[in-house]
Structures are given as C-alpha cells and as structure tokens.
Amino acid sequence: MPSDIPEQVTAKAALYGEAEDAVSKLYAAADLLVALELKSLKGRAYEDERESIADRMMFNWAKGQAELRAFASQQLAGYSRLHWALSFPEVFGRGGFDAIVGNPPFMGGTKLEPTFGRNLREYLVNILAQGTRGVRGTADLCAYFLARGCSLLREGGGTGLIVTNSIGEGDTLLVGLEKLSTAGIRITRAISSTVWPGSAAVLIALVWVKKGGWSGSHVLNDVEVSSISSSLRVPGAFVARPHPLIENAGRVIEGAKALGMGFVLESNEAEKLIQLDSRNRDVVFPFLTGQDLNSRPDQSPSRWTIYFFDWPLSRETAPEGYEGPVASDYPECLRIIEERVKPERLEYPPDSSWNRSIRSKWWLYGLPRPALINALQGMKRVLVRSAVSNLNCVAFCPTDWVFSHATKVFIFEDAATFAILQSGIHSVWIEEYASRMKSDIRYTPETCFDTLPFPMRSSALSSIGEEYHDFRRALTIDMREGLTKLYNRFHNPNETSTAVANLRRLHIQMDHAVSSAYDWHDIDFDYDFRETAQGTRFTISESSRREVLNR
C-alpha cells in the first residue's frame, strides 16, 4: 500500500492498529513462554510453574487484553523481548531470513551473570546454546548471538557477523561455531583476527556462514582454501577436537589470586619483617608473577607477599579442635593486611556469596589455592609458565614461592616433562587449542594440557631437558635478559650470535628427542624462520604442524 498522501498514511496506520490488536494476545502468550524459560526452573518445579502460568494466562485472557498484557509484563520482570515470528510473519512463513548482518556485543562469559543475572545467563545456555556450556562456561556473549542468528535463517540463508577474535577458541568456539557446524552450518568466509577499524583497541574476527549445503569457494584471511574449520583454520585430516585425559587431571593449577595489592611487599619491607621476627618467614614469601618469570634473567620474583594460606584469623575464631597456626600468630604481618587489604575488601557489596566470603575472610587471599599448596608438598622444584604469553616459556622454580594467578603451575619436577612442555610439539598444541586475550595467547589448561597425550618419559628426554634448561638459564643470566627477550632473539633471523645459535640447535635436538619418545621417526620438522600469526618464528613447517595435530 502506498503512503503518498495523508489519507493513505492514515489508512495504513489504521490497518496496522487492527493487526496489532489481533496479535496482541499472541504477543502476551509468547511473553509468558519466554518468562517461564527465564526462571531457570527444572524438573517438577518447571512443570508446576508452567501449569500455573497457563491457568493464570487463560484467566486473564478471558478478562481482556489489558489484563493479559499486564500479567505478561509482570512475569517478564523488566526483560525486553522480540518475538521474531510474530513481528515478521511473512519472513517466517517461508522459513526465515535470507540474510542477517550484524555486530553483536562482546562480553566474556564470566561477566554475563553479574551483568544480566543468573536467569538470563541460564536462558542463554539452556535455550540458545541447547545446554552446551563448554569446558569452563566462559563463552563470549557474541557466540549466543551467532547461534540465535543462525536459527532465524531459512535453509540456504546466510549471516555475516563481526565477532570477538576468540570466536574460534575455547568455550566460545564450543558454544558457537563448533556446535553450529554439527547442525549443518557451513563457514564460507572468515578473517580470523584483525584490528577494529575504529578508535577502540580491539581485535575482531569476521565470519560469514551459510545454513545448509555450500558448493562455492571458501576464503580464509583473503586466501581461497579448500574449507574452513570451526576454529577458523584450514582443517587437517584429523578434525575432531581432543578430549581431556584422566591421567592429566589436576596436574596444572593456576596460581593464587590475592584480591588486594596490600598483600604484596617490596623486598626491603619483607626483609624488615623477617628481621623484626624470624617467625615471619612462615608467612612472608617471594611472589612470582608471569611478568617476573618472563622478564627477569633468573626467573625470580621481584616482590614478596604476605600469605596466610587458608588459616583462621585467630584462636577465638578457629573451628573447634583446630590446633594449627592462625593469622594472629604473626601480628606485624596481620596489621599490614588489616590496614591495606581489609578496607578494600569491605568495599565489596555483600550482595553475593562470593562477596560476603572475601569480606569476612579479608586476611586471606581471595583464591588461596590450597590444592596447589597440597600438591607441592614434598617437591623441591616445579614447572611454571606465564598464563598469558605468545612465547611458550616454561621454567623450573622453587616450591617455597607463592605463585600468582598470572602463572600456571605444572605439578612436575622432572626434566623429561620440561622437555615435553618446552618442545615445539607442545607449542603447536598451544597455538591450536589456546584461547586469546586480545592478540596474546592465554594458556588454558583444559584445552592446552588436559587434552595433551604424553609420551613415555625416558633418560634421553631427561638428559636433553636438563641440558636445555641449564644452558638457557645460564644464557639469560650472562646476557642479563629475561626469557621474552631471549626468545625474541631466538626467533629473529638477523640474530646470528653463537649463543643463540646453540640454543636453536639444542631446541631442535630436544624436539627430536620428544618426537622419538612419541615414536614419530618419520616426521621431518624442517625448522626454519617462518611467518606465523604471532610474527616471525623459528619453527617447524606447516605440513609438520598439521601432522603433529593429526597424530
């Protein structure tokens, strides 16, 4: 109908009003269905609530449109909604949209519940993602938008979205592209990572998908390829994702999280506390961060920390029968925490069990990691890696340090395991299965370690591992450079010093020893300087990389 003159506009508005009245009750009924799902009920509670809402809906339906809409609004509790099929009946009458283009919001999975509430979070997981949570339940919000967008397409329809560059990684991958690929969605084009064209310092990915069969070309990062995997790579022969292995469970633990910089001490203050009372050594420890590990020549901590393990505050507040140490046994250290940490902790509003816990236990680390303390009992050294780093740098550290949450601690003290974890084979696994923090690799144990099959340890592996570690440590101390600067030299084709050349030679020897432990005697790693997503790297060939992943 044209809208050229006022009479036509008026007539069109009248028809629209009639249509709105006709479907108003349907909108209210649809609102009630959504409201029910947003209550996150299960089992008998869900069935009872559904029956109750149905009864009250029919009661208000009979009373009239206004009463029914008011009841639906009350049940929605402030949530906004759009009922696609009711809003676009002509579109869904033929199966859905031909195309959807968008730029959905990005938000990490851990922020969804604090921002939107538990009910909406559960709705996203249980309804949009059909119960898929991933490994840690940290899928980005844009993965749910992608899933919803694809559900609105007709067969043969397509969507193109600007998404977070972690769309092909971790839980965001499992909830989004991987789940969709099993439901007949095909990725036809993608840019796996690029800089946002605006002023925000954000890395994004661009994804084009098709619902149903696709016989056209596939373009990945502006290069035509045979196909595109759900992780936005050219797939190898083996495309199934690896599963966690029972023998690897619990062997990597994240370091402790302070939740208060008042726990951290400069070296001179730590020394004064120990001089004041030698017993303070029981709770004053060197504090290793990921930055220290990668930047200091001896991989040692630059600062110290007060750490009361998971002890009670005092004898008076200790559980009945408790005879161990308490924080008040160390009054000088406790005073510092009371002055510097307690006020910050009390600023947390007591509106969640987590907040109430860290308020009431202000003298303890927010996440003290007692499992890590227990795991390190009886060990003299342990393997540690920075949680976020584009370089795979693993090092032995003493077990009498406190490791920050910016580190991952591998519960091993043997050099054979060091050789495996520092090897190019492990690096390939990390690059394939790690998640990203902006442009940096985030080491996620659930995908980088728990799924990694380990070969049999051997004396040959131990020997080359110990030799490599000792040589590298001596080299960083002699050069007065940390691991990051050393490996930047290692990967620089213009670096021709004898020392770095020897480190490359040892690295190749170590990789061959690890490969032999896997009984892979037929892979030619063909080490050379190559361009990768992380820049120029002295690494194995692309064909070798794919072969490692396939095996």
PDB file of N, CA, C and O in Angstrom, residues 431-473:
ATOM      1  N   GLU A 431      49.159 -23.341  20.304  1.00  0.00           N
ATOM      2  CA  GLU A 431      48.694 -22.410  19.270  1.00  0.00           C
ATOM      3  C   GLU A 431      47.368 -22.851  18.661  1.00  0.00           C
ATOM      4  O   GLU A 431      46.553 -22.024  18.249  1.00  0.00           O
ATOM      5  N   GLU A 432      47.140 -24.161  18.632  1.00  0.00           N
ATOM      6  CA  GLU A 432      45.897 -24.680  18.054  1.00  0.00           C
ATOM      7  C   GLU A 432      44.725 -24.573  19.025  1.00  0.00           C
ATOM      8  O   GLU A 432      43.603 -24.259  18.625  1.00  0.00           O
ATOM      9  N   TYR A 433      44.980 -24.825  20.315  1.00  0.00           N
ATOM     10  CA  TYR A 433      43.871 -25.003  21.242  1.00  0.00           C
ATOM     11  C   TYR A 433      43.781 -23.960  22.359  1.00  0.00           C
ATOM     12  O   TYR A 433      42.829 -23.995  23.143  1.00  0.00           O
ATOM     13  N   ALA A 434      44.726 -23.040  22.448  1.00  0.00           N
ATOM     14  CA  ALA A 434      44.640 -21.998  23.473  1.00  0.00           C
ATOM     15  C   ALA A 434      43.581 -20.978  23.108  1.00  0.00           C
ATOM     16  O   ALA A 434      43.152 -20.876  21.952  1.00  0.00           O
ATOM     17  N   SER A 435      43.164 -20.207  24.089  1.00  0.00           N
ATOM     18  CA  SER A 435      42.301 -19.058  23.815  1.00  0.00           C
ATOM     19  C   SER A 435      43.185 -17.824  23.703  1.00  0.00           C
ATOM     20  O   SER A 435      44.404 -17.899  23.839  1.00  0.00           O
ATOM     21  N   ARG A 436      42.576 -16.679  23.448  1.00  0.00           N
ATOM     22  CA  ARG A 436      43.333 -15.447  23.250  1.00  0.00           C
ATOM     23  C   ARG A 436      42.856 -14.360  24.200  1.00  0.00           C
ATOM     24  O   ARG A 436      41.683 -14.290  24.560  1.00  0.00           O
ATOM     25  N   MET A 437      43.780 -13.531  24.631  1.00  0.00           N
ATOM     26  CA  MET A 437      43.460 -12.293  25.337  1.00  0.00           C
ATOM     27  C   MET A 437      43.954 -11.172  24.445  1.00  0.00           C
ATOM     28  O   MET A 437      45.155 -10.906  24.381  1.00  0.00           O
ATOM     29  N   LYS A 438      43.008 -10.547  23.706  1.00  0.00           N
ATOM     30  CA  LYS A 438      43.350  -9.623  22.630  1.00  0.00           C
ATOM     31  C   LYS A 438      44.233 -10.373  21.639  1.00  0.00           C
ATOM     32  O   LYS A 438      43.821 -11.351  21.050  1.00  0.00           O
ATOM     33  N   SER A 439      45.488  -9.958  21.456  1.00  0.00           N
ATOM     34  CA  SER A 439      46.343 -10.652  20.492  1.00  0.00           C
ATOM     35  C   SER A 439      47.260 -11.668  21.167  1.00  0.00           C
ATOM     36  O   SER A 439      48.058 -12.326  20.497  1.00  0.00           O
ATOM     37  N   ASP A 440      47.162 -11.812  22.496  1.00  0.00           N
ATOM     38  CA  ASP A 440      48.063 -12.691  23.239  1.00  0.00           C
ATOM     39  C   ASP A 440      47.436 -14.058  23.484  1.00  0.00           C
ATOM     40  O   ASP A 440      46.224 -14.185  23.666  1.00  0.00           O
ATOM     41  N   ILE A 441      48.287 -15.069  23.523  1.00  0.00           N
ATOM     42  CA  ILE A 441      47.834 -16.430  23.789  1.00  0.00           C
ATOM     43  C   ILE A 441      47.609 -16.605  25.287  1.00  0.00           C
ATOM     44  O   ILE A 441      48.467 -16.286  26.104  1.00  0.00           O
ATOM     45  N   ARG A 442      46.437 -17.111  25.634  1.00  0.00           N
ATOM     46  CA  ARG A 442      46.107 -17.415  27.031  1.00  0.00           C
ATOM     47  C   ARG A 442      46.191 -18.934  27.212  1.00  0.00           C
ATOM     48  O   ARG A 442      45.466 -19.682  26.546  1.00  0.00           O
ATOM     49  N   TYR A 443      47.080 -19.388  28.082  1.00  0.00           N
ATOM     50  CA  TYR A 443      47.251 -20.823  28.293  1.00  0.00           C
ATOM     51  C   TYR A 443      46.081 -21.330  29.138  1.00  0.00           C
ATOM     52  O   TYR A 443      45.966 -21.034  30.331  1.00  0.00           O
ATOM     53  N   THR A 444      45.213 -22.109  28.512  1.00  0.00           N
ATOM     54  CA  THR A 444      44.061 -22.689  29.203  1.00  0.00           C
ATOM     55  C   THR A 444      44.321 -24.172  29.418  1.00  0.00           C
ATOM     56  O   THR A 444      44.308 -24.953  28.462  1.00  0.00           O
ATOM     57  N   PRO A 445      44.582 -24.589  30.650  1.00  0.00           N
ATOM     58  CA  PRO A 445      44.924 -25.996  30.914  1.00  0.00           C
ATOM     59  C   PRO A 445      43.891 -26.978  30.378  1.00  0.00           C
ATOM     60  O   PRO A 445      44.240 -28.084  29.946  1.00  0.00           O
ATOM     61  N   GLU A 446      42.609 -26.586  30.397  1.00  0.00           N
ATOM     62  CA  GLU A 446      41.557 -27.505  29.956  1.00  0.00           C
ATOM     63  C   GLU A 446      41.732 -27.922  28.501  1.00  0.00           C
ATOM     64  O   GLU A 446      41.354 -29.045  28.123  1.00  0.00           O
ATOM     65  N   THR A 447      42.282 -27.028  27.667  1.00  0.00           N
ATOM     66  CA  THR A 447      42.442 -27.337  26.245  1.00  0.00           C
ATOM     67  C   THR A 447      43.901 -27.530  25.835  1.00  0.00           C
ATOM     68  O   THR A 447      44.167 -28.234  24.865  1.00  0.00           O
ATOM     69  N   CYS A 448      44.829 -26.910  26.562  1.00  0.00           N
ATOM     70  CA  CYS A 448      46.250 -26.979  26.179  1.00  0.00           C
ATOM     71  C   CYS A 448      47.007 -28.117  26.857  1.00  0.00           C
ATOM     72  O   CYS A 448      47.995 -28.609  26.311  1.00  0.00           O
ATOM     73  N   PHE A 449      46.543 -28.519  28.039  1.00  0.00           N
ATOM     74  CA  PHE A 449      47.273 -29.545  28.789  1.00  0.00           C
ATOM     75  C   PHE A 449      46.442 -30.799  29.025  1.00  0.00           C
ATOM     76  O   PHE A 449      46.900 -31.908  28.775  1.00  0.00           O
ATOM     77  N   ASP A 450      45.228 -30.637  29.515  1.00  0.00           N
ATOM     78  CA  ASP A 450      44.413 -31.809  29.863  1.00  0.00           C
ATOM     79  C   ASP A 450      44.204 -32.734  28.676  1.00  0.00           C
ATOM     80  O   ASP A 450      44.004 -33.940  28.848  1.00  0.00           O
ATOM     81  N   THR A 451      44.235 -32.184  27.462  1.00  0.00           N
ATOM     82  CA  THR A 451      43.998 -32.981  26.251  1.00  0.00           C
ATOM     83  C   THR A 451      45.282 -33.479  25.603  1.00  0.00           C
ATOM     84  O   THR A 451      45.218 -34.188  24.592  1.00  0.00           O
ATOM     85  N   LEU A 452      46.442 -33.105  26.155  1.00  0.00           N
ATOM     86  CA  LEU A 452      47.726 -33.427  25.517  1.00  0.00           C
ATOM     87  C   LEU A 452      48.184 -34.838  25.869  1.00  0.00           C
ATOM     88  O   LEU A 452      48.460 -35.126  27.039  1.00  0.00           O
ATOM     89  N   PRO A 453      48.288 -35.740  24.904  1.00  0.00           N
ATOM     90  CA  PRO A 453      48.815 -37.080  25.206  1.00  0.00           C
ATOM     91  C   PRO A 453      50.325 -36.995  25.465  1.00  0.00           C
ATOM     92  O   PRO A 453      51.057 -36.417  24.655  1.00  0.00           O
ATOM     93  N   PHE A 454      50.774 -37.532  26.576  1.00  0.00           N
ATOM     94  CA  PHE A 454      52.198 -37.516  26.904  1.00  0.00           C
ATOM     95  C   PHE A 454      52.847 -38.828  26.474  1.00  0.00           C
ATOM     96  O   PHE A 454      52.249 -39.900  26.623  1.00  0.00           O
ATOM     97  N   PRO A 455      54.078 -38.755  25.975  1.00  0.00           N
ATOM     98  CA  PRO A 455      54.803 -39.991  25.663  1.00  0.00           C
ATOM     99  C   PRO A 455      55.439 -40.555  26.933  1.00  0.00           C
ATOM    100  O   PRO A 455      55.392 -39.925  28.002  1.00  0.00           O
ATOM    101  N   MET A 456      56.051 -41.698  26.808  1.00  0.00           N
ATOM    102  CA  MET A 456      56.797 -42.269  27.932  1.00  0.00           C
ATOM    103  C   MET A 456      58.025 -41.407  28.200  1.00  0.00           C
ATOM    104  O   MET A 456      58.743 -41.020  27.281  1.00  0.00           O
ATOM    105  N   ARG A 457      58.241 -41.070  29.479  1.00  0.00           N
ATOM    106  CA  ARG A 457      59.460 -40.356  29.840  1.00  0.00           C
ATOM    107  C   ARG A 457      60.644 -41.309  29.728  1.00  0.00           C
ATOM    108  O   ARG A 457      60.510 -42.511  29.932  1.00  0.00           O
ATOM    109  N   SER A 458      61.802 -40.764  29.396  1.00  0.00           N
ATOM    110  CA  SER A 458      62.991 -41.590  29.226  1.00  0.00           C
ATOM    111  C   SER A 458      64.213 -40.835  29.740  1.00  0.00           C
ATOM    112  O   SER A 458      64.179 -39.614  29.946  1.00  0.00           O
ATOM    113  N   SER A 459      65.315 -41.547  29.914  1.00  0.00           N
ATOM    114  CA  SER A 459      66.555 -40.901  30.352  1.00  0.00           C
ATOM    115  C   SER A 459      67.056 -39.932  29.285  1.00  0.00           C
ATOM    116  O   SER A 459      67.637 -38.888  29.612  1.00  0.00           O
ATOM    117  N   ALA A 460      66.809 -40.261  28.011  1.00  0.00           N
ATOM    118  CA  ALA A 460      67.228 -39.352  26.933  1.00  0.00           C
ATOM    119  C   ALA A 460      66.475 -38.035  27.019  1.00  0.00           C
ATOM    120  O   ALA A 460      67.059 -36.951  26.849  1.00  0.00           O
ATOM    121  N   LEU A 461      65.176 -38.108  27.294  1.00  0.00           N
ATOM    122  CA  LEU A 461      64.383 -36.891  27.453  1.00  0.00           C
ATOM    123  C   LEU A 461      64.858 -36.089  28.658  1.00  0.00           C
ATOM    124  O   LEU A 461      64.975 -34.863  28.600  1.00  0.00           O
ATOM    125  N   SER A 462      65.117 -36.766  29.753  1.00  0.00           N
ATOM    126  CA  SER A 462      65.593 -36.083  30.959  1.00  0.00           C
ATOM    127  C   SER A 462      66.918 -35.393  30.709  1.00  0.00           C
ATOM    128  O   SER A 462      67.140 -34.253  31.135  1.00  0.00           O
ATOM    129  N   SER A 463      67.796 -36.069  30.007  1.00  0.00           N
ATOM    130  CA  SER A 463      69.132 -35.524  29.757  1.00  0.00           C
ATOM    131  C   SER A 463      69.065 -34.256  28.909  1.00  0.00           C
ATOM    132  O   SER A 463      69.657 -33.230  29.262  1.00  0.00           O
ATOM    133  N   ILE A 464      68.335 -34.309  27.794  1.00  0.00           N
ATOM    134  CA  ILE A 464      68.271 -33.137  26.932  1.00  0.00           C
ATOM    135  C   ILE A 464      67.467 -32.022  27.600  1.00  0.00           C
ATOM    136  O   ILE A 464      67.772 -30.827  27.444  1.00  0.00           O
ATOM    137  N   GLY A 465      66.447 -32.379  28.386  1.00  0.00           N
ATOM    138  CA  GLY A 465      65.664 -31.371  29.090  1.00  0.00           C
ATOM    139  C   GLY A 465      66.497 -30.613  30.108  1.00  0.00           C
ATOM    140  O   GLY A 465      66.437 -29.381  30.186  1.00  0.00           O
ATOM    141  N   GLU A 466      67.289 -31.353  30.879  1.00  0.00           N
ATOM    142  CA  GLU A 466      68.142 -30.715  31.884  1.00  0.00           C
ATOM    143  C   GLU A 466      69.210 -29.858  31.212  1.00  0.00           C
ATOM    144  O   GLU A 466      69.493 -28.725  31.652  1.00  0.00           O
ATOM    145  N   GLU A 467      69.785 -30.380  30.130  1.00  0.00           N
ATOM    146  CA  GLU A 467      70.817 -29.627  29.418  1.00  0.00           C
ATOM    147  C   GLU A 467      70.246 -28.331  28.848  1.00  0.00           C
ATOM    148  O   GLU A 467      70.864 -27.257  28.966  1.00  0.00           O
ATOM    149  N   TYR A 468      69.091 -28.418  28.244  1.00  0.00           N
ATOM    150  CA  TYR A 468      68.463 -27.232  27.635  1.00  0.00           C
ATOM    151  C   TYR A 468      68.143 -26.191  28.704  1.00  0.00           C
ATOM    152  O   TYR A 468      68.448 -25.004  28.553  1.00  0.00           O
ATOM    153  N   HIS A 469      67.536 -26.629  29.801  1.00  0.00           N
ATOM    154  CA  HIS A 469      67.143 -25.695  30.856  1.00  0.00           C
ATOM    155  C   HIS A 469      68.353 -25.017  31.475  1.00  0.00           C
ATOM    156  O   HIS A 469      68.367 -23.790  31.675  1.00  0.00           O
ATOM    157  N   ASP A 470      69.401 -25.787  31.766  1.00  0.00           N
ATOM    158  CA  ASP A 470      70.604 -25.218  32.383  1.00  0.00           C
ATOM    159  C   ASP A 470      71.301 -24.250  31.433  1.00  0.00           C
ATOM    160  O   ASP A 470      71.762 -23.182  31.846  1.00  0.00           O
ATOM    161  N   PHE A 471      71.380 -24.629  30.151  1.00  0.00           N
ATOM    162  CA  PHE A 471      72.037 -23.759  29.165  1.00  0.00           C
ATOM    163  C   PHE A 471      71.255 -22.455  29.019  1.00  0.00           C
ATOM    164  O   PHE A 471      71.847 -21.360  29.010  1.00  0.00           O
ATOM    165  N   ARG A 472      69.951 -22.556  28.925  1.00  0.00           N
ATOM    166  CA  ARG A 472      69.125 -21.352  28.749  1.00  0.00           C
ATOM    167  C   ARG A 472      69.197 -20.443  29.960  1.00  0.00           C
ATOM    168  O   ARG A 472      69.301 -19.217  29.827  1.00  0.00           O
ATOM    169  N   ARG A 473      69.182 -21.018  31.145  1.00  0.00           N
ATOM    170  CA  ARG A 473      69.256 -20.196  32.364  1.00  0.00           C
ATOM    171  C   ARG A 473      70.597 -19.476  32.455  1.00  0.00           C
ATOM    172  O   ARG A 473      70.660 -18.287  32.781  1.00  0.00           O
TER     173      ARG A 473
END
